Short mmCIF file of C-alpha atoms in Angstrom, two decimals:
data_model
loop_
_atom_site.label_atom_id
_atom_site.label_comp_id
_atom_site.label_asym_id
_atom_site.label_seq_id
_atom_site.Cartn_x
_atom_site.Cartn_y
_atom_site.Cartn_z
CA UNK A 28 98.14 80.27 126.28
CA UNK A 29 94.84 79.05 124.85
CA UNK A 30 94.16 77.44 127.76
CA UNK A 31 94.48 80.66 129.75
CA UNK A 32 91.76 81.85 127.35
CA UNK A 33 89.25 78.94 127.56
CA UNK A 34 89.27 80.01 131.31
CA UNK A 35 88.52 83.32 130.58
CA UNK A 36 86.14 82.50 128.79
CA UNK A 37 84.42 80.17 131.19
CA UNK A 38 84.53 82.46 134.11
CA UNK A 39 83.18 85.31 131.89
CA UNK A 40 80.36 82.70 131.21
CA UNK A 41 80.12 82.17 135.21
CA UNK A 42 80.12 85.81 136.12
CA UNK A 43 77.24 86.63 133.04
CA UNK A 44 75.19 84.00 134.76
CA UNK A 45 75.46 85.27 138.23
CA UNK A 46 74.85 88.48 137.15
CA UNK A 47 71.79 87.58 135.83
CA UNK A 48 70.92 85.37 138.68
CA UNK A 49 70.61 88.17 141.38
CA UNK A 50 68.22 88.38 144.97
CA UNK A 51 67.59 91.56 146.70
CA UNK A 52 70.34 93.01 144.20
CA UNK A 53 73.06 90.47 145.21
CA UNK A 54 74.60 87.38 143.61
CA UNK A 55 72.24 84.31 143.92
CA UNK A 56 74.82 81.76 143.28
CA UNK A 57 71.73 78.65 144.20
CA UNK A 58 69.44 79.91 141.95
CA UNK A 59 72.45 80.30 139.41
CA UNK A 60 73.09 76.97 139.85
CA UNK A 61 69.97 75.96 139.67
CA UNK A 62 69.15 77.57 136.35
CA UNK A 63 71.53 75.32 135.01
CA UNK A 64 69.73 72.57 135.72
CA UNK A 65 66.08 73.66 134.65
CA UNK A 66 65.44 73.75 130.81
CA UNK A 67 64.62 76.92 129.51
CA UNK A 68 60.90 76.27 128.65
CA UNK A 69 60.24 74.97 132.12
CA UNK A 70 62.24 78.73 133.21
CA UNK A 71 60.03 80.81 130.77
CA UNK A 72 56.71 78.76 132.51
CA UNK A 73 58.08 79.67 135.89
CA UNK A 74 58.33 83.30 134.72
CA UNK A 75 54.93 83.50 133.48
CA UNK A 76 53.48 81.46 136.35
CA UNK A 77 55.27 84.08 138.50
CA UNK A 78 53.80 86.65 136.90
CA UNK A 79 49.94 85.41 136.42
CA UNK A 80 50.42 84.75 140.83
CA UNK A 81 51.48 88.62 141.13
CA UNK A 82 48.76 90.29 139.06
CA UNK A 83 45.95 88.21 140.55
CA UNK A 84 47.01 89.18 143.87
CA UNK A 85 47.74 92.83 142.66
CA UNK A 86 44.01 92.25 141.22
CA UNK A 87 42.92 91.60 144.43
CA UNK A 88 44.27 93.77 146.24
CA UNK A 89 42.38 96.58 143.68
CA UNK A 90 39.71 95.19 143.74
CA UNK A 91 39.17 95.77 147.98
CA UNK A 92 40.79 99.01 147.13
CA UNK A 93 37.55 99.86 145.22
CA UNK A 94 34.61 97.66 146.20
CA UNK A 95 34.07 100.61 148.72
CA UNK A 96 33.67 103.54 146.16
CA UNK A 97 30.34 105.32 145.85
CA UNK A 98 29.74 108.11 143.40
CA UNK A 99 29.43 108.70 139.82
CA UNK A 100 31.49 108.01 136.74
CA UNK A 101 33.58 104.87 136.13
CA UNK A 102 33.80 104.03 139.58
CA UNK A 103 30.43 104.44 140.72
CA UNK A 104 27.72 102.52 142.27
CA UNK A 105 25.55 101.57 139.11
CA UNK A 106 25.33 98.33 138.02
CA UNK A 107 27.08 98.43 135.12
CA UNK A 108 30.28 98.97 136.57
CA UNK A 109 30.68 96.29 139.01
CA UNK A 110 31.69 94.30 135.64
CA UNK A 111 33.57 97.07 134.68
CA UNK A 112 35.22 97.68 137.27
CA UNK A 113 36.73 94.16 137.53
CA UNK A 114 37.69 94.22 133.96
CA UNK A 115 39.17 97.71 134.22
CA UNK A 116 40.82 96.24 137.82
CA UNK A 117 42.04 92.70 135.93
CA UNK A 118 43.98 94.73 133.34
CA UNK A 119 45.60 97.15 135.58
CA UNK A 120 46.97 94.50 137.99
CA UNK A 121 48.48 92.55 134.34
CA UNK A 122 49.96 95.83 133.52
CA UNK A 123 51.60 96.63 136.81
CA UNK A 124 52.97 92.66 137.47
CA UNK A 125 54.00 92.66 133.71
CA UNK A 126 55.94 96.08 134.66
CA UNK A 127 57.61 94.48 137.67
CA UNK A 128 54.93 94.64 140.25
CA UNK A 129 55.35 94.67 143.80
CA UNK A 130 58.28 91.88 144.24
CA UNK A 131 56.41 88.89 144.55
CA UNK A 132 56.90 87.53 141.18
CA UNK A 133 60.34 87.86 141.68
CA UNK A 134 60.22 85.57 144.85
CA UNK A 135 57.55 83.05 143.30
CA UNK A 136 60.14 82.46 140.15
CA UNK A 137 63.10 81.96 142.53
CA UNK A 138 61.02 79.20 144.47
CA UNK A 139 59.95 77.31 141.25
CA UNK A 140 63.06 77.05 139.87
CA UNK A 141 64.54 75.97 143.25
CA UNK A 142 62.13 73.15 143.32
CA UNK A 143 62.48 72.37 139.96
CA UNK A 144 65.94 71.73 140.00
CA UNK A 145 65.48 70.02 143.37
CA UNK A 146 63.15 67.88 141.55
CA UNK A 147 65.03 67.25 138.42
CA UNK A 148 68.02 65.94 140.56
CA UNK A 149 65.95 63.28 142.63
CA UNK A 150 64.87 62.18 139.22
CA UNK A 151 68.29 61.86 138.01
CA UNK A 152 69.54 60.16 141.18
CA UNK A 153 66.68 57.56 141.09
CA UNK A 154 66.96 56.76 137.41
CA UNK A 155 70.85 56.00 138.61
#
C-alpha cells in the first residue's frame, strides 16, 4: 500500500512539472525533461537572458515607432528629447517584456534550456 502511494506521489511530481513546462499552452514534455537536467541558476540566467533579448527588441521596435514624430511635448523634435526619448523608450520595452511581452522570451528560454541540457549531456557522456 505504501508503495501505491510513493507512485502517487511521483506522478503528482511528473504531472506538476509538465504543467509547468507548457508551449503554445500544451504539455512540453522535452523541455520538461530538459529542466531536469539544467540547474536552477543556469534556468533563472536563461529566464533573464530571455527577457533582456525581448525588451531590447521591444526597445527597438519603439524606438522606429517614434524616431518619426514631430511636434511638441515629450515626443517632439527638440534636442533634448532624443535622449529622452530613448530612456523613456528603454524603460517601457523592460516593463512590457518583464510583463510578458510579445512571446519571444518565451521561445528564447525554451531554446536555452534545450541547448543547455543538450550540452550538459555531451559533457556527461565524454567525461564517461
Amino acid at each position: 500500500m505504501q508503495m501505491n502511494a510513493g507512485n502517487s506521489t511521483h506522478r503528482s511530481a511528473a504531472a506538476s512539472q509538465a504543467a509547468i513546462a507548457t508551449y503554445n499552452g500544451r504539455p512540453d514534455f522535452t523541455l520538461a525533461d530538459a529542466l531536469t537536467k539544467v540547474s536552477p541558476q543556469a534556468q533563472a540566467r536563461a529566464k533573464t537572458t530571455a527577457t533582456d533579448f525581448e525588451a531590447m527588441f521591444i526597445n527597438q521596435m519603439f524606438s522606429q515607432m517614434t524616431s518619426g514624430l514631430k511636434g511638441e511635448g515629450p515626443f517632439g523634435d527638440t534636442p533634448g528629447t532624443g535622449v529622452w526619448r530613448s530612456m523613456l523608450t528603454e524603460q517601457y520595452s523592460k516593463s512590457f517584456a518583464k510583463a510578458g511581452g510579445v512571446g519571444i522570451a518565451n521561445n528564447v528560454y525554451r531554446e536555452l534550456i534545450l541547448q543547455q541540457a543538450k550540452s550538459n549531456a555531451q559533457s556527461q557522456g565524454n567525461q564517461t
